[in-house]
Structure formats: C-alpha cells, structure tokens
Short mmCIF file of C-alpha atoms and ligand atoms in Angstrom, two decimals:
data_model
loop_
_atom_site.label_atom_id
_atom_site.label_comp_id
_atom_site.label_asym_id
_atom_site.label_seq_id
_atom_site.Cartn_x
_atom_site.Cartn_y
_atom_site.Cartn_z
CA MET A 198 -16.19 -41.51 -13.58
CA PRO A 199 -16.70 -40.87 -10.13
CA ASP A 200 -20.23 -40.21 -9.09
CA PRO A 201 -20.58 -36.06 -8.64
CA SER A 202 -22.74 -36.23 -5.95
CA SER A 203 -20.32 -38.12 -3.79
CA SER A 204 -17.38 -36.48 -4.63
CA PRO A 205 -15.49 -34.13 -1.94
CA THR A 206 -15.66 -30.55 -2.56
CA TYR A 207 -12.38 -28.74 -2.58
CA GLU A 208 -12.92 -27.05 0.59
CA THR A 209 -13.49 -30.32 2.19
CA ILE A 210 -10.47 -32.00 0.89
CA LEU A 211 -8.07 -29.21 1.47
CA ASN A 212 -9.53 -28.66 5.18
CA GLU A 213 -8.76 -32.96 5.79
CA LEU A 214 -5.39 -32.38 4.01
CA ALA A 215 -4.50 -29.23 6.23
CA ALA A 216 -5.52 -31.23 9.56
CA SER A 217 -3.15 -34.23 8.61
CA LEU A 218 -0.21 -31.99 8.24
CA THR A 219 2.28 -31.26 11.00
CA GLY A 220 4.53 -29.05 8.66
CA PRO A 221 4.62 -27.10 5.30
CA ILE A 222 4.19 -28.69 2.19
CA PRO A 223 5.12 -28.08 -1.41
CA LEU A 224 2.67 -26.77 -3.67
CA ASP A 225 3.48 -29.81 -5.96
CA ASP A 226 2.90 -32.20 -3.53
CA LEU A 227 -0.93 -30.43 -2.42
CA MET A 228 -1.83 -30.21 -6.33
CA GLN A 229 -1.16 -34.03 -6.46
CA TYR A 230 -3.03 -34.83 -3.42
CA VAL A 231 -6.25 -32.83 -4.47
CA LEU A 232 -6.15 -33.96 -8.13
CA ALA A 233 -5.53 -37.67 -7.25
CA ARG A 234 -8.70 -37.03 -4.43
CA LYS A 235 -10.68 -35.12 -7.25
CA PRO A 236 -9.67 -35.94 -10.83
CA SER A 237 -10.32 -32.64 -13.05
CA SER A 238 -11.17 -32.53 -16.60
CA ALA A 239 -10.00 -28.80 -16.81
CA LYS A 240 -7.36 -28.55 -19.84
CA ASN A 241 -4.65 -27.61 -17.02
CA PRO A 242 -5.62 -29.32 -14.12
CA ARG A 243 -2.74 -28.01 -11.80
CA GLN A 244 -4.13 -24.45 -13.12
CA ALA A 245 -7.51 -25.26 -11.89
CA VAL A 246 -6.48 -26.07 -8.23
CA ARG A 247 -4.21 -23.34 -8.11
CA GLU A 248 -7.20 -20.84 -9.13
CA LYS A 249 -9.28 -22.96 -6.39
CA LEU A 250 -6.69 -22.52 -3.56
CA ARG A 251 -6.56 -18.69 -4.14
CA GLN A 252 -10.47 -18.79 -4.45
CA THR A 253 -11.70 -20.91 -1.86
CA TYR A 254 -13.35 -18.64 0.84
CA ARG A 255 -11.50 -19.76 4.03
CA SER A 256 -8.76 -21.45 2.16
CA PRO A 257 -6.61 -23.41 5.25
CA PHE A 258 -3.57 -22.68 3.69
CA ILE A 259 -1.08 -19.67 3.55
CA PHE A 260 1.81 -19.47 0.98
CA LEU A 261 4.73 -19.06 2.85
CA ASP A 262 6.46 -18.11 -0.58
CA PRO A 263 5.03 -19.04 -4.23
CA LYS A 264 6.10 -22.73 -3.70
CA THR A 265 5.00 -23.46 -0.36
CA LEU A 266 2.17 -23.78 1.61
CA LEU A 267 1.68 -24.17 5.60
CA PRO A 268 -1.89 -25.11 7.24
CA ILE A 269 -3.18 -21.85 9.20
CA HIS A 270 -3.72 -23.74 12.51
CA LEU A 271 0.31 -24.30 12.38
CA ALA A 272 1.31 -20.94 11.45
CA MET A 273 -1.03 -19.73 14.05
CA GLN A 274 -0.12 -22.45 17.05
CA GLY A 275 1.81 -20.68 19.82
CA ALA A 276 1.59 -17.24 18.12
CA ARG A 277 1.92 -14.64 20.98
CA PHE A 278 0.92 -11.17 21.75
CA ARG A 279 0.73 -9.05 24.52
CA MET A 280 -1.93 -6.22 25.38
CA PRO A 281 -1.71 -3.50 28.24
CA LEU A 282 -4.11 -4.00 30.85
CA GLY A 283 -5.37 -0.38 31.56
CA ARG A 284 -7.66 0.77 33.56
CA SER A 285 -10.65 -1.41 32.82
CA GLY A 286 -8.80 -4.43 33.03
CA ALA A 287 -6.77 -3.46 36.32
CA GLU A 288 -9.48 -1.99 37.88
CA ARG A 289 -12.56 -3.81 36.68
CA GLY A 290 -10.94 -7.10 35.24
CA GLN A 291 -12.34 -6.34 31.74
CA ILE A 292 -10.23 -7.65 28.45
CA GLU A 293 -11.84 -7.16 25.19
CA ILE A 294 -12.40 -10.54 24.14
CA SER A 295 -13.26 -9.09 20.39
CA ARG A 296 -9.76 -7.94 19.59
CA PHE A 297 -8.65 -11.93 19.93
CA ASP A 298 -10.84 -12.37 16.62
CA SER A 299 -7.95 -11.76 14.24
CA TYR A 300 -5.84 -14.54 15.92
CA LEU A 301 -8.76 -16.80 15.55
CA PRO A 302 -10.33 -18.63 12.35
CA LEU A 303 -12.58 -16.19 10.39
CA HIS A 304 -16.09 -15.47 11.82
CA PHE A 305 -15.22 -17.81 14.84
CA ASN A 306 -18.22 -17.70 17.62
CA ARG A 307 -16.28 -15.39 20.04
CA GLU A 308 -18.67 -17.21 22.82
CA ALA A 309 -16.88 -20.51 22.32
CA VAL A 310 -13.24 -18.80 23.23
CA GLN A 311 -11.76 -20.91 26.04
CA LEU A 312 -8.74 -19.21 28.04
CA VAL A 313 -6.72 -21.33 30.38
CA ASP A 314 -3.98 -19.90 32.89
CA ALA A 315 -0.14 -21.03 32.77
CA LYS A 316 -0.94 -24.55 34.00
CA GLY A 317 -3.70 -25.36 31.47
CA ASN A 318 -6.33 -24.94 34.15
CA PRO A 319 -9.75 -23.02 32.53
CA ILE A 320 -10.15 -19.64 33.66
CA ALA A 321 -13.38 -18.45 34.74
CA MET A 322 -14.87 -15.78 32.74
CA SER A 323 -18.53 -14.20 32.09
CA LEU A 324 -19.11 -12.36 28.88
CA ARG A 325 -20.91 -8.83 28.21
CA SER A 326 -21.49 -7.25 25.09
CA ILE A 327 -20.98 -3.59 24.51
CA SER A 328 -22.80 -1.99 21.35
CA GLN A 329 -21.66 1.52 20.00
CA LYS A 330 -23.54 2.90 17.37
CA ILE A 331 -21.86 4.75 14.88
CA ASP A 332 -23.11 7.51 12.75
CA THR A 333 -21.66 7.88 9.64
CA LEU A 334 -22.53 9.78 6.29
CA LEU A 335 -23.69 6.56 5.15
CA GLY A 336 -26.02 5.65 7.55
CA MET A 337 -25.99 4.05 11.27
CA TYR A 338 -23.95 1.05 12.03
CA GLU A 339 -23.82 -0.91 15.08
CA GLU A 340 -20.25 -2.09 16.45
CA THR A 341 -20.25 -4.64 18.85
CA ALA A 342 -17.43 -4.81 21.50
CA LEU A 343 -17.13 -8.13 23.41
CA PHE A 344 -15.37 -8.29 27.25
CA ALA A 345 -14.69 -10.72 29.45
CA ASP A 346 -15.01 -10.22 33.22
CA LEU A 347 -11.71 -12.03 34.50
CA SER A 348 -11.71 -10.14 38.05
CA ALA A 349 -11.95 -13.98 39.93
CA TRP A 350 -8.75 -14.32 38.24
CA LEU A 351 -6.78 -10.93 38.13
CA ARG A 352 -7.68 -9.95 41.47
CA PRO A 353 -5.37 -12.37 43.45
CA GLN A 354 -2.37 -11.37 41.24
CA LYS A 355 -2.73 -7.74 42.36
CA VAL A 356 -2.46 -6.64 38.87
CA THR A 357 -1.66 -2.61 38.11
CA ARG A 358 -2.91 -0.89 34.72
CA HIS A 359 0.61 -0.86 33.71
CA ASP A 360 1.08 -4.41 33.44
CA ASP A 361 0.42 -6.50 30.37
CA LEU A 362 -1.67 -9.66 29.81
CA LEU A 363 0.47 -11.95 27.50
CA VAL A 364 -1.71 -14.39 25.07
CA THR A 365 -0.88 -17.45 23.61
CA VAL A 366 -2.78 -19.07 20.79
CA LEU A 367 -2.96 -22.91 22.37
CA ASP A 368 -5.68 -24.19 19.83
CA TRP A 369 -6.33 -21.73 16.91
CA GLN A 370 -9.26 -23.69 15.42
CA ASN A 371 -10.82 -24.29 18.77
CA GLY A 372 -10.31 -20.66 20.15
CA VAL A 373 -8.05 -21.95 23.29
CA PHE A 374 -5.86 -18.93 24.45
CA GLN A 375 -3.17 -19.51 27.14
CA LEU A 376 -3.44 -15.63 29.65
CA GLU A 377 -0.26 -14.97 31.64
CA ILE A 378 0.34 -11.72 33.31
CA GLU A 379 3.47 -9.89 32.73
CA PRO A 380 4.26 -7.35 35.68
CA HIS A 381 5.45 -3.84 34.53
CA LYS A 382 8.84 -4.13 36.53
CA LYS A 383 9.67 -7.56 34.65
CA ARG A 384 9.07 -6.23 31.53
CA ASN A 385 12.23 -5.42 28.85
CA PRO A 386 11.08 -2.36 26.68
CA THR A 387 14.08 -2.93 24.35
CA LEU A 388 13.13 -6.08 23.58
CA ILE A 389 9.67 -5.53 23.22
CA GLN A 390 10.34 -2.78 20.82
CA ALA A 391 12.91 -5.15 18.85
CA ARG A 392 10.03 -7.43 18.46
CA ASP A 393 6.98 -5.19 17.80
CA ARG A 394 9.64 -3.43 14.78
CA LEU A 395 10.35 -7.09 13.62
CA LEU A 396 6.49 -7.80 13.41
CA ALA A 397 5.87 -4.70 11.82
CA ASP A 398 8.88 -5.17 8.93
CA LEU A 399 7.11 -8.48 8.67
CA LEU A 400 3.64 -7.27 7.70
CA TYR A 401 5.14 -4.55 5.58
CA ALA A 402 7.08 -7.20 3.22
CA ILE A 403 3.99 -8.92 2.94
CA LEU A 404 1.91 -5.73 2.21
CA GLU A 405 4.81 -5.17 -0.21
CA GLU A 406 4.14 -8.29 -2.06
CA ALA A 407 0.64 -7.90 -2.35
CA TYR A 408 -0.31 -7.21 -5.88
CA ASP A 409 -3.34 -4.35 -5.13
CA GLU A 410 -1.46 -2.54 -2.26
CA ARG A 411 -3.46 -4.24 0.65
CA ILE A 412 -3.76 -7.59 2.46
CA TRP A 413 -6.11 -9.25 4.46
CA VAL A 414 -5.37 -9.57 8.25
CA HIS A 415 -6.60 -13.19 8.47
CA ASN A 416 -4.16 -14.31 6.15
CA ALA A 417 -1.43 -11.87 6.49
CA LEU A 418 -0.90 -12.32 10.21
CA PRO A 419 -0.64 -16.49 9.86
CA VAL A 420 2.03 -15.63 7.54
CA ALA A 421 4.04 -12.76 9.69
CA TYR A 422 3.88 -15.49 12.65
CA ALA A 423 4.92 -18.43 10.49
CA ARG A 424 8.06 -16.54 9.70
CA LEU A 425 8.46 -14.69 13.05
CA PRO A 426 11.75 -15.72 14.33
CA ASP A 427 11.72 -17.24 18.04
CA LYS A 428 7.83 -17.41 17.67
CA ALA A 429 7.65 -18.61 21.44
CA GLY A 430 9.86 -16.02 22.92
CA CYS A 431 8.96 -12.46 23.92
CA PRO A 432 5.45 -11.33 22.71
CA PRO A 433 5.12 -8.66 20.32
CA HIS A 434 2.28 -6.14 21.16
CA HIS A 435 -1.43 -6.79 19.69
CA TRP A 436 -0.43 -6.30 16.03
CA GLN A 437 -3.40 -3.47 15.98
CA ILE A 438 -1.17 -1.41 18.68
CA VAL A 439 2.25 -2.41 16.61
CA LEU A 440 0.81 -1.12 13.16
CA GLN A 441 -0.55 2.11 15.06
CA LYS A 442 2.75 2.96 16.45
CA ASP A 443 4.63 2.15 13.25
CA GLY A 444 2.92 4.87 11.17
CA ARG A 445 3.75 3.02 7.76
CA PHE A 446 0.42 1.36 7.84
CA ARG A 447 -3.31 2.33 7.84
CA PHE A 448 -5.84 -0.23 8.69
CA ASP A 449 -9.16 -1.36 9.81
CA ASP A 450 -10.07 -5.13 11.55
CA HIS A 451 -10.08 -6.71 8.35
CA GLN A 452 -7.46 -5.19 5.81
CA ILE A 453 -4.04 -3.47 5.92
CA LYS A 454 -3.00 -0.78 3.36
CA TYR A 455 -0.19 1.65 3.16
CA ALA A 456 -0.64 4.80 5.06
CA ASP A 457 -0.08 7.11 2.47
CA GLY A 458 -1.75 5.00 -0.23
CA ARG A 459 -4.93 6.16 -1.84
CA LEU A 460 -8.41 6.45 -0.22
CA SER A 461 -11.38 5.48 -1.23
CA PRO A 462 -14.20 7.38 -1.41
CA ILE A 463 -15.85 5.73 1.43
CA GLU A 464 -12.27 5.70 3.35
CA TYR A 465 -12.24 9.31 2.84
CA ILE A 466 -15.61 10.01 4.10
CA PHE A 467 -15.21 7.53 7.38
CA LEU A 468 -11.92 9.29 8.12
CA GLU A 469 -13.52 13.01 7.83
CA GLN A 470 -16.86 11.53 9.97
CA THR A 471 -14.79 10.16 12.69
CA GLY A 472 -12.15 12.77 12.97
CA GLN A 473 -9.21 10.94 12.25
CA PRO A 474 -6.24 12.62 10.32
CA LEU A 475 -5.63 12.17 6.47
CA PRO A 476 -2.91 10.18 5.71
CA ARG A 477 -0.03 12.21 5.49
CA ARG A 478 1.90 12.21 2.77
CA LEU A 479 4.56 15.42 3.51
CA GLN A 480 7.35 15.81 5.93
CA PRO A 481 8.55 18.96 7.75
CA VAL A 482 10.56 21.10 6.01
CA THR A 483 13.69 22.74 7.87
CA LYS A 484 14.99 26.19 7.07
CA ALA A 485 18.55 24.62 5.49
CA GLN A 486 16.16 22.40 3.35
CA GLU A 487 14.54 25.37 1.82
CA LYS A 488 17.77 26.58 0.73
CA LEU A 489 19.05 23.52 -0.99
CA VAL A 490 18.88 22.94 -4.50
CA TYR A 491 17.09 19.85 -6.15
CA ARG A 492 18.19 18.84 -9.60
CA PHE A 493 15.85 17.11 -11.46
CA LYS A 494 16.02 15.65 -14.90
CA ALA A 495 12.56 15.53 -16.56
CA ALA A 496 12.16 12.50 -19.52
CA LEU A 497 9.06 12.07 -21.69
CA LYS A 498 7.97 8.43 -20.34
CA HIS A 499 7.54 7.20 -23.99
CA ASN A 500 10.54 8.58 -25.43
CA PRO A 501 13.26 9.41 -22.89
CA ARG A 502 15.46 10.64 -25.51
CA ILE A 503 13.47 14.02 -24.84
CA TRP A 504 14.64 15.65 -21.52
CA ARG A 505 14.86 18.64 -19.82
CA GLN A 506 17.02 19.03 -16.74
CA VAL A 507 15.75 22.15 -13.89
CA GLU A 508 16.67 23.28 -10.32
CA ILE A 509 14.57 24.42 -7.81
CA LEU A 510 14.86 24.93 -4.07
CA GLY A 511 13.72 22.70 -1.49
CA GLY A 512 11.29 25.59 -0.36
CA GLN A 513 9.89 25.64 -3.72
CA THR A 514 6.50 24.09 -4.72
CA LEU A 515 5.19 21.74 -6.97
CA ALA A 516 3.21 24.92 -8.66
CA ASP A 517 6.92 26.42 -9.08
CA LEU A 518 7.92 22.60 -10.37
CA ASN A 519 4.76 22.63 -13.01
CA ALA A 520 5.87 26.26 -14.07
CA ILE A 521 9.32 25.75 -15.15
CA LEU A 522 8.56 22.47 -16.52
CA VAL A 523 5.87 23.58 -18.92
CA ASP A 524 8.36 26.38 -19.97
CA ALA A 525 11.11 23.78 -20.12
CA PHE A 526 8.92 21.71 -22.31
CA ASN A 527 7.05 24.48 -24.49
CA HIS A 528 3.99 22.92 -23.34
CA GLU A 529 0.88 24.75 -23.57
CA PHE A 530 -0.25 26.86 -20.71
CA ASP A 531 -3.37 26.04 -20.35
CA HIS A 532 -3.78 22.54 -18.89
CA MET A 533 -3.50 20.85 -15.43
CA GLY A 534 -0.18 19.12 -14.20
CA GLY A 535 -0.09 16.47 -11.75
CA PHE A 536 2.32 14.56 -9.57
CA TRP A 537 2.79 11.47 -7.88
CA LYS A 538 5.72 9.95 -5.85
CA LEU A 539 7.16 6.60 -7.46
CA VAL A 540 8.06 4.24 -4.18
CA PRO A 541 9.64 1.55 -5.34
CA ARG A 542 8.53 -1.96 -3.87
CA GLN A 543 10.34 -4.51 -2.50
CA GLY A 544 10.17 -8.11 -3.15
CA ALA A 545 10.70 -10.10 -6.19
CA ARG A 546 8.95 -8.07 -8.70
CA THR A 547 10.28 -4.40 -9.61
CA ARG A 548 7.65 -2.36 -9.37
CA TYR A 549 6.66 0.98 -8.27
CA ARG A 550 3.66 2.61 -5.93
CA GLU A 551 2.31 5.62 -7.04
CA VAL A 552 1.68 8.14 -4.38
CA GLU A 553 -0.49 11.15 -5.15
CA LEU A 554 0.73 14.81 -4.40
CA GLY A 555 -1.39 16.72 -6.10
CA SER A 556 -2.09 18.63 -9.02
CA VAL A 557 -1.74 22.34 -10.52
CA ASP A 558 -3.97 24.22 -12.33
CA PRO A 559 -3.02 26.78 -15.16
CA LEU A 560 -3.51 29.52 -12.60
CA GLY A 561 -0.90 27.98 -10.30
CA GLU A 562 -3.76 26.39 -7.97
CA GLY A 563 -4.97 23.24 -6.89
CA ASP A 564 -4.22 20.46 -4.30
CA GLY A 565 -0.79 20.17 -4.93
CA ALA A 566 0.36 23.75 -5.62
CA ASP A 567 1.31 24.24 -2.31
CA VAL A 568 3.22 21.28 -1.50
CA ARG A 569 6.66 22.23 -1.10
CA ILE A 570 9.71 19.88 -2.90
CA ALA A 571 11.63 19.15 0.11
CA ALA A 572 8.40 17.58 1.61
CA ILE A 573 8.27 15.11 -0.60
CA GLY A 574 11.00 13.39 0.95
CA LEU A 575 12.84 12.40 -2.18
CA LYS A 576 16.36 10.73 -1.66
CA GLU A 577 18.78 11.18 -4.75
CA GLY A 578 18.07 8.95 -7.78
CA GLU A 579 14.15 8.86 -6.49
CA GLN A 580 11.80 9.61 -8.85
CA LEU A 581 8.07 11.47 -9.61
CA LYS A 582 5.60 11.23 -12.24
CA TYR A 583 4.61 14.06 -14.01
CA VAL A 584 1.49 14.16 -16.13
CA PHE A 585 0.56 17.46 -17.99
CA ASP A 586 -2.56 17.47 -19.72
CA PHE A 587 -5.18 14.82 -18.34
CA GLY A 588 -6.66 14.70 -21.61
CA ASP A 589 -3.38 14.20 -23.73
CA TRP A 590 -1.63 12.61 -20.53
CA ILE A 591 1.86 13.56 -21.55
CA GLU A 592 3.85 11.92 -18.94
CA HIS A 593 7.11 12.51 -17.63
CA THR A 594 9.31 10.32 -15.26
CA LEU A 595 11.57 13.30 -13.31
CA THR A 596 14.22 12.02 -11.80
CA LEU A 597 16.28 13.50 -8.66
CA GLU A 598 19.44 13.47 -9.55
CA ALA A 599 21.41 15.50 -6.89
CA ILE A 600 20.79 18.00 -3.89
CA TYR A 601 23.31 20.83 -3.26
CA PRO A 602 23.65 23.98 -2.06
CA ALA A 603 22.08 26.97 -3.71
CA GLU A 604 24.40 29.38 -5.40
CA GLU A 605 24.42 32.96 -4.62
CA GLY A 606 22.40 35.52 -7.07
CA VAL A 607 20.79 32.96 -8.94
CA SER A 608 16.94 32.64 -9.36
CA TYR A 609 15.27 29.71 -8.78
CA PRO A 610 13.59 27.51 -10.54
CA ARG A 611 15.74 27.69 -13.59
CA LYS A 612 16.18 25.27 -16.95
CA VAL A 613 19.82 23.98 -16.78
CA ALA A 614 20.12 21.60 -19.62
CA ARG A 615 18.27 19.82 -22.43
CA ASN A 616 18.26 16.88 -25.10
CA LYS A 617 19.84 17.92 -28.39
CA PRO A 618 16.83 18.36 -30.56
CA ARG A 619 16.56 16.96 -33.99
CA TYR A 620 14.14 19.10 -35.40
CA PHE A 621 11.33 18.12 -38.19
CA ASP A 622 11.01 20.93 -41.10
CA CYS A 623 7.35 22.16 -42.02
CA VAL A 624 6.76 20.17 -45.18
CA THR A 625 4.04 22.95 -46.60
CA CYS A 626 7.08 25.39 -46.45
CA ARG A 627 9.67 22.95 -47.39
CA GLU A 628 7.14 22.64 -50.66
CA ASN A 629 7.75 26.11 -51.15
CA GLY A 630 11.22 26.14 -50.95
CA LYS A 631 11.74 27.20 -47.10
CA LYS A 632 13.13 25.66 -44.59
CA THR A 633 11.11 26.30 -41.50
CA ILE A 634 11.06 24.29 -37.78
CA ALA A 635 7.68 22.47 -37.60
CA LEU A 636 6.31 22.83 -34.21
CA TRP A 637 2.85 20.95 -34.77
CA SER A 638 1.73 17.09 -36.20
CA CYS A 639 -1.62 16.87 -37.63
CA ILE A 640 -2.88 13.35 -36.67
CA THR A 641 -5.59 13.98 -39.35
CA CYS A 642 -3.50 14.55 -42.33
CA SER A 643 -0.67 12.13 -41.21
CA SER A 644 -3.43 9.25 -41.14
CA GLU A 645 -5.19 10.14 -44.44
CA GLN A 646 -1.76 10.16 -46.08
CA ALA A 647 -0.02 7.24 -44.25
CA ARG A 648 3.09 9.18 -43.19
CA ASP A 649 3.96 11.47 -40.59
CA LEU A 650 3.15 15.45 -41.54
CA TYR A 651 4.60 18.10 -39.18
CA TYR A 652 3.85 22.13 -39.80
CA CYS A 653 5.25 25.36 -38.38
CA ASP A 654 3.03 28.02 -36.73
CA ASP A 655 1.72 29.93 -39.73
CA CYS A 656 0.92 26.59 -42.08
CA ILE A 657 -1.00 24.75 -38.99
CA ALA A 658 -3.23 27.85 -39.25
CA ARG A 659 -4.16 27.58 -42.43
CA GLY A 660 -5.82 24.49 -43.95
CA HIS A 661 -6.14 22.51 -40.62
CA GLU A 662 -8.69 24.35 -38.84
CA ASP A 663 -10.66 21.01 -37.83
CA HIS A 664 -7.99 18.53 -37.50
CA TYR A 665 -6.77 16.88 -34.59
CA VAL A 666 -3.44 18.45 -33.98
CA VAL A 667 -0.71 17.66 -31.46
CA GLU A 668 2.66 19.76 -30.22
CA ILE A 669 5.51 18.51 -31.17
CA ILE A 670 8.08 18.21 -28.34
CA TYR A 671 11.51 18.34 -29.08
ZN1 ZN B 270 5.09 26.16 -42.66
ZN1 ZN B 271 -4.04 18.75 -40.82
#
C-alpha cells in the first residue's frame, strides 16, 4: 500500500505530466500514466481518472477531441491576437492589460505579466488600476481594469490611433507576451476579416459541442487556438472584439453563450440595468415575405400519426398560428400555447437547442402574440415546438414544409389537410346499442377498470363529474 501522506494529488500528477509533454497525448496513455503514479481502488479506475480530469479545478489539459488531450500551455503557445490602439493607446500610451487575462492561466497575477518587443527585449511599463463601481439591482460591485503605460516604447514608433497592437503569447505559464505595432497602412483587412471569421467559427463549433449551451473562455480559447490553422499567421482580433462583431454570441469575461439563448434572471436584470439590448431572436420582415404562405405540418410529439397541415402568411403572427392550431386539433380554448424554435446543433450528436419565441394566451395576447411568422427566420424543413396547455403539456412538432406565394381570394390562416382519424366509440352509448364518436377519455374509470374507456360529450357529463378526463385528439 502506498503511504497516503506521500501520495501525490491528481492535480500534481497532471501538472507534472503536462509540463513534460511536447504535443498531444491519447486519453488512454494519460490514464495509464496517472494510474501508474496513483493506483486507484475504484471499481472502474479508468472511469475514476476520467472524472478527475473533468472535475479537477484548473486542469492543465484540454480535450482536442474525446480521445486526445493537449496541455493548455502548448495550445496557447504562440497564440496571437490584435487590439486597436485607439485614442488612449496612441495618445497616452495606455494599454488595457487586464484584457490579456483570458490568454493567461486562470487567476494569473496581472502584475507579473512581462512584455517583450519583437527582438525579445523587455518593454518598460508602469501599471495603473482604474476601478469602476457598477450599480446593479443586486448591489454594487467593483470592476478593476489594469492599464499598462507603454508610452516610452510607443512614442518613438509614432503610432496613430488607427494602428493595431499585435500580441503573441510567448510563455503562457509565466505570462510573457511579445508586442508589435502593425501600422494601419500595412494592414490587410480582407485577411483579418477571414481570420476573425475563422476564430468565431471555431468558438461556435465548440459551443455547439457543449452539453449545456455554454462554454468557459479559459477552456474554449485554448481549444480554438489549438485548432486554428496557421497559428503564427495573421492574428485575429481579441476574441471579445471578434464575438462582438459576429452577432451569434453573448459573453462576459468568463463564459460564452448563444446570443438567442435563454437568459437567466440575473442576466436579464444585468442587461436591463446596464442598458444593453435584450437578445434578438427575430428578423426583419420584408413586404414580399408578408405575402408568402408558410405551410406547416403539425404532429403530436408522442403520437406523430396525428397531424394537421395548416397554411399561414408570413405577415401573420403566432397568435394567428395558435388560433388555427387550436381549431385544427379541436383543443379546448381556455389554455396557453407556447412556441419554441428548434435549432439543430452541429457536431457528433444530433440534438436541438430550443429558442423561446413566446406564448399566446386564450385572448390572443401574450409575449409571443405579435411575433410574425416570417420574423422567426425558418427555412423549409426547419421545426418549431408548440405546447398547448402548460398543465397537460400537449406537445406538437411543427415542420415548415414549404413556402410559396399566396393564392388570390383565399383567407389565411387555413386548415389544409389532416390524418385520417380512427375514431373510438363511446362505451356507454355502445352498451345502450348506439354508436357515437367518443371525445373524452376518463383516466379515473380507465385505471379503475384497467382498460381504456372513452365517452361522448353527453355521457362524460353524467357520472364522471369528479373524474380526471382528457380530450381525445384524433
Ligand atoms: Zn355516449
Ligand atoms: Zn369516469
């Protein structure tokens, strides 16, 4: 038995392994190494190591793919980004060094950052913190930005506010960056745009792989740089500038999410408080789109053989769509309907992400009521989730089958087709020798008698007053 007091922690073992590597390592090899250093008594030792690898705070590795890891310091080695000098850089020589945080180990001491020039000579700088108090509904908090005064280095270079500062990570662990100035006349805007797009696409792909619709910057950025072709080539902008311009993301210093994703209550308050726009889920609608017909096939999620086809105009709303679906499925009127856009996620697993569009109440009001169909931006084949009655949760999948010009003289929305119904007979009427279509299922009676019992409108009104009854959808 190894002496537990002398046994190294997983963190120590992983750090030592990471430091000794010069390239990627297969997950199998890593597990063998860890188990050799620290034998596990777990029933499934490999599973135990895998868990540790995911949980270990500040793991020195990233997953390049599910079976390959790379030490973060190698992923970040040589990573490059650009920041516009701007007025404060060009006129006062001030660079916001706290924006380098995400290109450093987590909680790296900003004061220990070292800057060198293209020849590797140290760049003299003095640091200055600027605190800003931010007032939110949740209380005051203080944000500190750290600026480096580089005027002694910048002044002889005769920089202008249109020039870019190019930053290269020389030593991620020790916080060493190389700085260069790129005069705006030497800049290749087309190439920079392509590099920005590439970095944005890499981060988007990583977000699409994430199981909970968000990624952590300290983990995702090294993965993106590890996958970036020609890492030493033209630097893309600082990732925050890239994502800001891109529009598909919402982010803060630590995490990245989908721009149209769900907001937590705290995020909602923060956006309102700081006057930032709420996520935009809708697209502008043109006059031509307003007059196009959108044909949907709406099927019950748990019984897709039951479906309705409806047509609605692009200029009409979710309130109109809700109304025609309630009519087509013969749903009761007095419940809410809710809509979500189902956005397919890329990557190995086929899954959807649900983007909330809003709900419509029985009076045709609600936060989704005014959302116009064309504004949802659906393409043919794409889907919506529609839930009627948040109590009984009757879930439908709506597939946009086709978009085409409206017909003259037709009033939309309208029902087009439906499944061929297979009706059940009312059991009470049948006992009395009559044949009537059943509209209700009595759950109480069915479970008491251990068989499915269906009733017509008249019969359900007699003898089932306190029973749990649900509508049958044909
Ligand atoms: Zn009956
Ligand atoms: Zn009953």
